[in-house]
């Protein structure tokens, strides 16, 4: 593999990692602060993508669509929290899993109902439709590069929000002692809704950006949800820092595996077998990574206290 | 115990109702409804397998589709090799494909049990939310593997053109096939009841209720849980093999997270840790799917709303209505 191709694949890996971080950050925050496992998080990711595709089509502006996608997902998250999720905080994980699984079913079927079974297509904005030359002779799509930058900026913003603002202070307090935060007079109900909407908005933002890379369809949230779980388990449940490290590890491992394994296997087997086996093993690579982390550090790379 | 007796009575009544429904449909010459009853029996058996881990053992597995699908693929792959007369393995010993149900069941149970042993050995190092996420992730690993591995149909799945057979039985007769599934379901439930009354069941119950007390009684909880998890995977895998034979097809959808969620919903809708719970849950699902699915295109939406409503507002499951309050709330 040439250096230019390797750099391109590495960038693809980082781009996937950034997306996964945006999806996983909300999940891990929601678990960290409210102790809730949210299987409907992939549905919020999908909501962002649909809202972006719809608004872009109606207004003609991708940027309005992008902002609208994040806001729509945050609003959907807040509504879901107020109507349903709020009742689940005191319940055991079994009820949480079942109720949020039901929500995921409702969201994806509703999307199919409203927008039809055919996927929607969303074009990247004209300003970012070109390619950027890479050192070593290659070129990289400007839109993917913009996703990396936007994702890293969102990660930095989230870090600043948690580390420097009053809301962030309450989130951190909620992570270390939920009851005490309530006892100190913080409006916990409002805090929970805000955290849920924040997580949903991040996922919706990611979904809106990914929508222009792939098609927008009703079941697009499921693979993201599963990958976000893998990310969280690797990084440590409840830790935002862990989610970032896990997301980058998973993104780069998955992308590099898919690029390298078929070529590697081609040295042993004939091309057809190598392509099939390479793809199959590459699809399992991140789960092997997860298993390895579980054996070495059962609580993840950056275990959150509690 | 009185509540155990009530549980047993409700379970027997459910089984009798299922058998009567199948026999009635058979007598009226309605093979469609006989097949539907077979589907109930198969899904109930798969969920009964999950109930052993989830209900009785307290291990919230969101990955049982892995075992259901592996069992299905065991049946499909064995039948494919038999039909094409290609040996399954030629080294170190020659393993031919098979179209014998009994061999297929053994293969499915072994595959599912082994997979559950491996997944359990890794996942049981954790608990709570992590356990849920990890079991789900490992199940997805098999799902993506099935999609990307082209040898057995990949994304399109694997048709089973000729149903696997048993000497002396006409497995193409819907009622005979139902009877096979029904016997498996009844045996699973009887086996579960037997296990839960034994020393092992007591240890498993205590591993769920209080790990520390079990440990202080000198029993290590980990092997108890792992054994139950492997057994649970093996049972669900056999149900998966039966399902593949019923449909004449096995595809990646048997491994998907929706399947895991549905199995879990059967257990919880029926009543967690209740012997007959999976039967009630699976029967309710199949009936709803049939009648609501005929009435509306948006059946998934309606099912989601029902599931949400039941989870939020009605606790204890259907067995709670049939046989009184749950044993543990």
JSON list of C-alpha atoms in Angstrom, two decimals, chain A residues 206-302:
[
{"chain": "A", "resi": 206, "resn": "UNK", "atom": "CA", "xyz": [-23.38, 13.43, 13.47]},
{"chain": "A", "resi": 207, "resn": "UNK", "atom": "CA", "xyz": [-26.34, 11.91, 11.64]},
{"chain": "A", "resi": 208, "resn": "UNK", "atom": "CA", "xyz": [-26.86, 15.05, 9.57]},
{"chain": "A", "resi": 209, "resn": "UNK", "atom": "CA", "xyz": [-23.20, 15.10, 8.51]},
{"chain": "A", "resi": 210, "resn": "UNK", "atom": "CA", "xyz": [-23.14, 11.37, 7.70]},
{"chain": "A", "resi": 211, "resn": "UNK", "atom": "CA", "xyz": [-26.36, 11.75, 5.68]},
{"chain": "A", "resi": 212, "resn": "UNK", "atom": "CA", "xyz": [-24.44, 13.47, 2.89]},
{"chain": "A", "resi": 213, "resn": "UNK", "atom": "CA", "xyz": [-21.83, 10.69, 2.79]},
{"chain": "A", "resi": 214, "resn": "UNK", "atom": "CA", "xyz": [-24.29, 7.81, 2.56]},
{"chain": "A", "resi": 215, "resn": "UNK", "atom": "CA", "xyz": [-28.00, 7.59, 1.94]},
{"chain": "A", "resi": 216, "resn": "UNK", "atom": "CA", "xyz": [-30.50, 8.62, 4.61]},
{"chain": "A", "resi": 217, "resn": "UNK", "atom": "CA", "xyz": [-32.66, 5.66, 5.61]},
{"chain": "A", "resi": 218, "resn": "UNK", "atom": "CA", "xyz": [-34.77, 4.44, 8.49]},
{"chain": "A", "resi": 219, "resn": "UNK", "atom": "CA", "xyz": [-32.38, 1.79, 9.81]},
{"chain": "A", "resi": 220, "resn": "UNK", "atom": "CA", "xyz": [-29.21, 3.88, 9.52]},
{"chain": "A", "resi": 221, "resn": "UNK", "atom": "CA", "xyz": [-29.10, 4.39, 13.29]},
{"chain": "A", "resi": 222, "resn": "UNK", "atom": "CA", "xyz": [-28.75, 0.74, 14.27]},
{"chain": "A", "resi": 223, "resn": "UNK", "atom": "CA", "xyz": [-25.14, 0.09, 13.20]},
{"chain": "A", "resi": 224, "resn": "UNK", "atom": "CA", "xyz": [-24.15, 3.40, 14.79]},
{"chain": "A", "resi": 225, "resn": "UNK", "atom": "CA", "xyz": [-25.84, 2.41, 18.06]},
{"chain": "A", "resi": 226, "resn": "UNK", "atom": "CA", "xyz": [-24.01, -0.91, 18.16]},
{"chain": "A", "resi": 227, "resn": "UNK", "atom": "CA", "xyz": [-20.65, 0.69, 17.30]},
{"chain": "A", "resi": 228, "resn": "UNK", "atom": "CA", "xyz": [-21.26, 3.33, 19.96]},
{"chain": "A", "resi": 229, "resn": "UNK", "atom": "CA", "xyz": [-21.82, 0.54, 22.50]},
{"chain": "A", "resi": 230, "resn": "UNK", "atom": "CA", "xyz": [-18.52, -1.06, 21.48]},
{"chain": "A", "resi": 231, "resn": "UNK", "atom": "CA", "xyz": [-16.86, 2.36, 21.82]},
{"chain": "A", "resi": 232, "resn": "UNK", "atom": "CA", "xyz": [-18.30, 2.88, 25.29]},
{"chain": "A", "resi": 233, "resn": "UNK", "atom": "CA", "xyz": [-17.36, -0.59, 26.51]},
{"chain": "A", "resi": 234, "resn": "UNK", "atom": "CA", "xyz": [-13.79, -0.09, 25.27]},
{"chain": "A", "resi": 235, "resn": "UNK", "atom": "CA", "xyz": [-13.50, 3.42, 26.66]},
{"chain": "A", "resi": 236, "resn": "UNK", "atom": "CA", "xyz": [-15.24, 2.80, 29.97]},
{"chain": "A", "resi": 237, "resn": "UNK", "atom": "CA", "xyz": [-18.99, 3.25, 30.54]},
{"chain": "A", "resi": 238, "resn": "UNK", "atom": "CA", "xyz": [-19.80, 6.79, 31.63]},
{"chain": "A", "resi": 239, "resn": "UNK", "atom": "CA", "xyz": [-16.50, 8.40, 30.62]},
{"chain": "A", "resi": 240, "resn": "UNK", "atom": "CA", "xyz": [-16.48, 11.06, 27.89]},
{"chain": "A", "resi": 241, "resn": "UNK", "atom": "CA", "xyz": [-12.69, 10.91, 27.63]},
{"chain": "A", "resi": 242, "resn": "UNK", "atom": "CA", "xyz": [-12.97, 7.14, 27.27]},
{"chain": "A", "resi": 243, "resn": "UNK", "atom": "CA", "xyz": [-15.59, 7.58, 24.56]},
{"chain": "A", "resi": 244, "resn": "UNK", "atom": "CA", "xyz": [-13.16, 9.75, 22.59]},
{"chain": "A", "resi": 245, "resn": "UNK", "atom": "CA", "xyz": [-10.29, 7.28, 22.92]},
{"chain": "A", "resi": 246, "resn": "UNK", "atom": "CA", "xyz": [-12.58, 4.33, 22.19]},
{"chain": "A", "resi": 247, "resn": "UNK", "atom": "CA", "xyz": [-14.13, 6.04, 19.17]},
{"chain": "A", "resi": 248, "resn": "UNK", "atom": "CA", "xyz": [-10.74, 6.78, 17.61]},
{"chain": "A", "resi": 249, "resn": "UNK", "atom": "CA", "xyz": [-9.52, 3.23, 18.29]},
{"chain": "A", "resi": 250, "resn": "UNK", "atom": "CA", "xyz": [-12.65, 1.68, 16.81]},
{"chain": "A", "resi": 251, "resn": "UNK", "atom": "CA", "xyz": [-12.75, 4.05, 13.82]},
{"chain": "A", "resi": 252, "resn": "UNK", "atom": "CA", "xyz": [-9.13, 3.51, 12.83]},
{"chain": "A", "resi": 253, "resn": "UNK", "atom": "CA", "xyz": [-9.13, -0.26, 13.55]},
{"chain": "A", "resi": 254, "resn": "UNK", "atom": "CA", "xyz": [-12.29, -0.83, 11.53]},
{"chain": "A", "resi": 255, "resn": "UNK", "atom": "CA", "xyz": [-11.19, 1.26, 8.54]},
{"chain": "A", "resi": 256, "resn": "UNK", "atom": "CA", "xyz": [-7.63, -0.03, 8.43]},
{"chain": "A", "resi": 257, "resn": "UNK", "atom": "CA", "xyz": [-8.84, -3.62, 8.84]},
{"chain": "A", "resi": 258, "resn": "UNK", "atom": "CA", "xyz": [-11.19, -3.32, 5.90]},
{"chain": "A", "resi": 259, "resn": "UNK", "atom": "CA", "xyz": [-8.45, -1.75, 3.78]},
{"chain": "A", "resi": 260, "resn": "UNK", "atom": "CA", "xyz": [-5.55, -3.99, 4.78]},
{"chain": "A", "resi": 261, "resn": "UNK", "atom": "CA", "xyz": [-6.91, -7.46, 5.55]},
{"chain": "A", "resi": 262, "resn": "UNK", "atom": "CA", "xyz": [-8.08, -8.45, 2.04]},
{"chain": "A", "resi": 263, "resn": "UNK", "atom": "CA", "xyz": [-4.67, -7.43, 0.66]},
{"chain": "A", "resi": 264, "resn": "UNK", "atom": "CA", "xyz": [-2.92, -9.30, 3.46]},
{"chain": "A", "resi": 265, "resn": "UNK", "atom": "CA", "xyz": [-4.98, -12.46, 2.90]},
{"chain": "A", "resi": 266, "resn": "UNK", "atom": "CA", "xyz": [-4.32, -12.25, -0.85]},
{"chain": "A", "resi": 267, "resn": "UNK", "atom": "CA", "xyz": [-0.74, -13.26, -0.12]},
{"chain": "A", "resi": 268, "resn": "UNK", "atom": "CA", "xyz": [-1.99, -16.59, 1.27]},
{"chain": "A", "resi": 269, "resn": "UNK", "atom": "CA", "xyz": [-5.13, -17.36, -0.73]},
{"chain": "A", "resi": 270, "resn": "UNK", "atom": "CA", "xyz": [-6.49, -16.75, -4.19]},
{"chain": "A", "resi": 271, "resn": "UNK", "atom": "CA", "xyz": [-8.04, -13.28, -4.70]},
{"chain": "A", "resi": 272, "resn": "UNK", "atom": "CA", "xyz": [-11.72, -14.28, -4.43]},
{"chain": "A", "resi": 273, "resn": "UNK", "atom": "CA", "xyz": [-11.27, -16.22, -1.18]},
{"chain": "A", "resi": 274, "resn": "UNK", "atom": "CA", "xyz": [-9.03, -13.49, 0.18]},
{"chain": "A", "resi": 275, "resn": "UNK", "atom": "CA", "xyz": [-11.59, -10.78, -0.56]},
{"chain": "A", "resi": 276, "resn": "UNK", "atom": "CA", "xyz": [-14.41, -12.73, 1.14]},
{"chain": "A", "resi": 277, "resn": "UNK", "atom": "CA", "xyz": [-12.37, -13.82, 4.15]},
{"chain": "A", "resi": 278, "resn": "UNK", "atom": "CA", "xyz": [-10.77, -10.39, 4.46]},
{"chain": "A", "resi": 279, "resn": "UNK", "atom": "CA", "xyz": [-14.14, -8.65, 4.53]},
{"chain": "A", "resi": 280, "resn": "UNK", "atom": "CA", "xyz": [-15.56, -11.17, 7.00]},
{"chain": "A", "resi": 281, "resn": "UNK", "atom": "CA", "xyz": [-12.63, -10.98, 9.41]},
{"chain": "A", "resi": 282, "resn": "UNK", "atom": "CA", "xyz": [-12.45, -7.20, 9.06]},
{"chain": "A", "resi": 283, "resn": "UNK", "atom": "CA", "xyz": [-16.10, -6.97, 10.12]},
{"chain": "A", "resi": 284, "resn": "UNK", "atom": "CA", "xyz": [-15.20, -8.84, 13.32]},
{"chain": "A", "resi": 285, "resn": "UNK", "atom": "CA", "xyz": [-12.02, -6.94, 14.11]},
{"chain": "A", "resi": 286, "resn": "UNK", "atom": "CA", "xyz": [-13.47, -4.30, 16.45]},
{"chain": "A", "resi": 287, "resn": "UNK", "atom": "CA", "xyz": [-15.32, -6.98, 18.44]},
{"chain": "A", "resi": 288, "resn": "UNK", "atom": "CA", "xyz": [-12.04, -8.80, 18.89]},
{"chain": "A", "resi": 289, "resn": "UNK", "atom": "CA", "xyz": [-10.58, -5.49, 20.06]},
{"chain": "A", "resi": 290, "resn": "UNK", "atom": "CA", "xyz": [-13.47, -5.19, 22.52]},
{"chain": "A", "resi": 291, "resn": "UNK", "atom": "CA", "xyz": [-12.90, -8.75, 23.75]},
{"chain": "A", "resi": 292, "resn": "UNK", "atom": "CA", "xyz": [-9.21, -8.03, 24.24]},
{"chain": "A", "resi": 293, "resn": "UNK", "atom": "CA", "xyz": [-9.94, -4.87, 26.23]},
{"chain": "A", "resi": 294, "resn": "UNK", "atom": "CA", "xyz": [-12.44, -6.81, 28.35]},
{"chain": "A", "resi": 295, "resn": "UNK", "atom": "CA", "xyz": [-9.86, -9.45, 29.18]},
{"chain": "A", "resi": 296, "resn": "UNK", "atom": "CA", "xyz": [-7.19, -6.91, 30.08]},
{"chain": "A", "resi": 297, "resn": "UNK", "atom": "CA", "xyz": [-9.33, -4.15, 31.60]},
{"chain": "A", "resi": 298, "resn": "UNK", "atom": "CA", "xyz": [-12.90, -5.29, 32.29]},
{"chain": "A", "resi": 299, "resn": "UNK", "atom": "CA", "xyz": [-13.99, -1.74, 33.17]},
{"chain": "A", "resi": 300, "resn": "UNK", "atom": "CA", "xyz": [-12.62, -0.21, 29.97]},
{"chain": "A", "resi": 301, "resn": "UNK", "atom": "CA", "xyz": [-9.61, 1.97, 29.25]},
{"chain": "A", "resi": 302, "resn": "UNK", "atom": "CA", "xyz": [-10.82, 4.99, 31.26]}
]
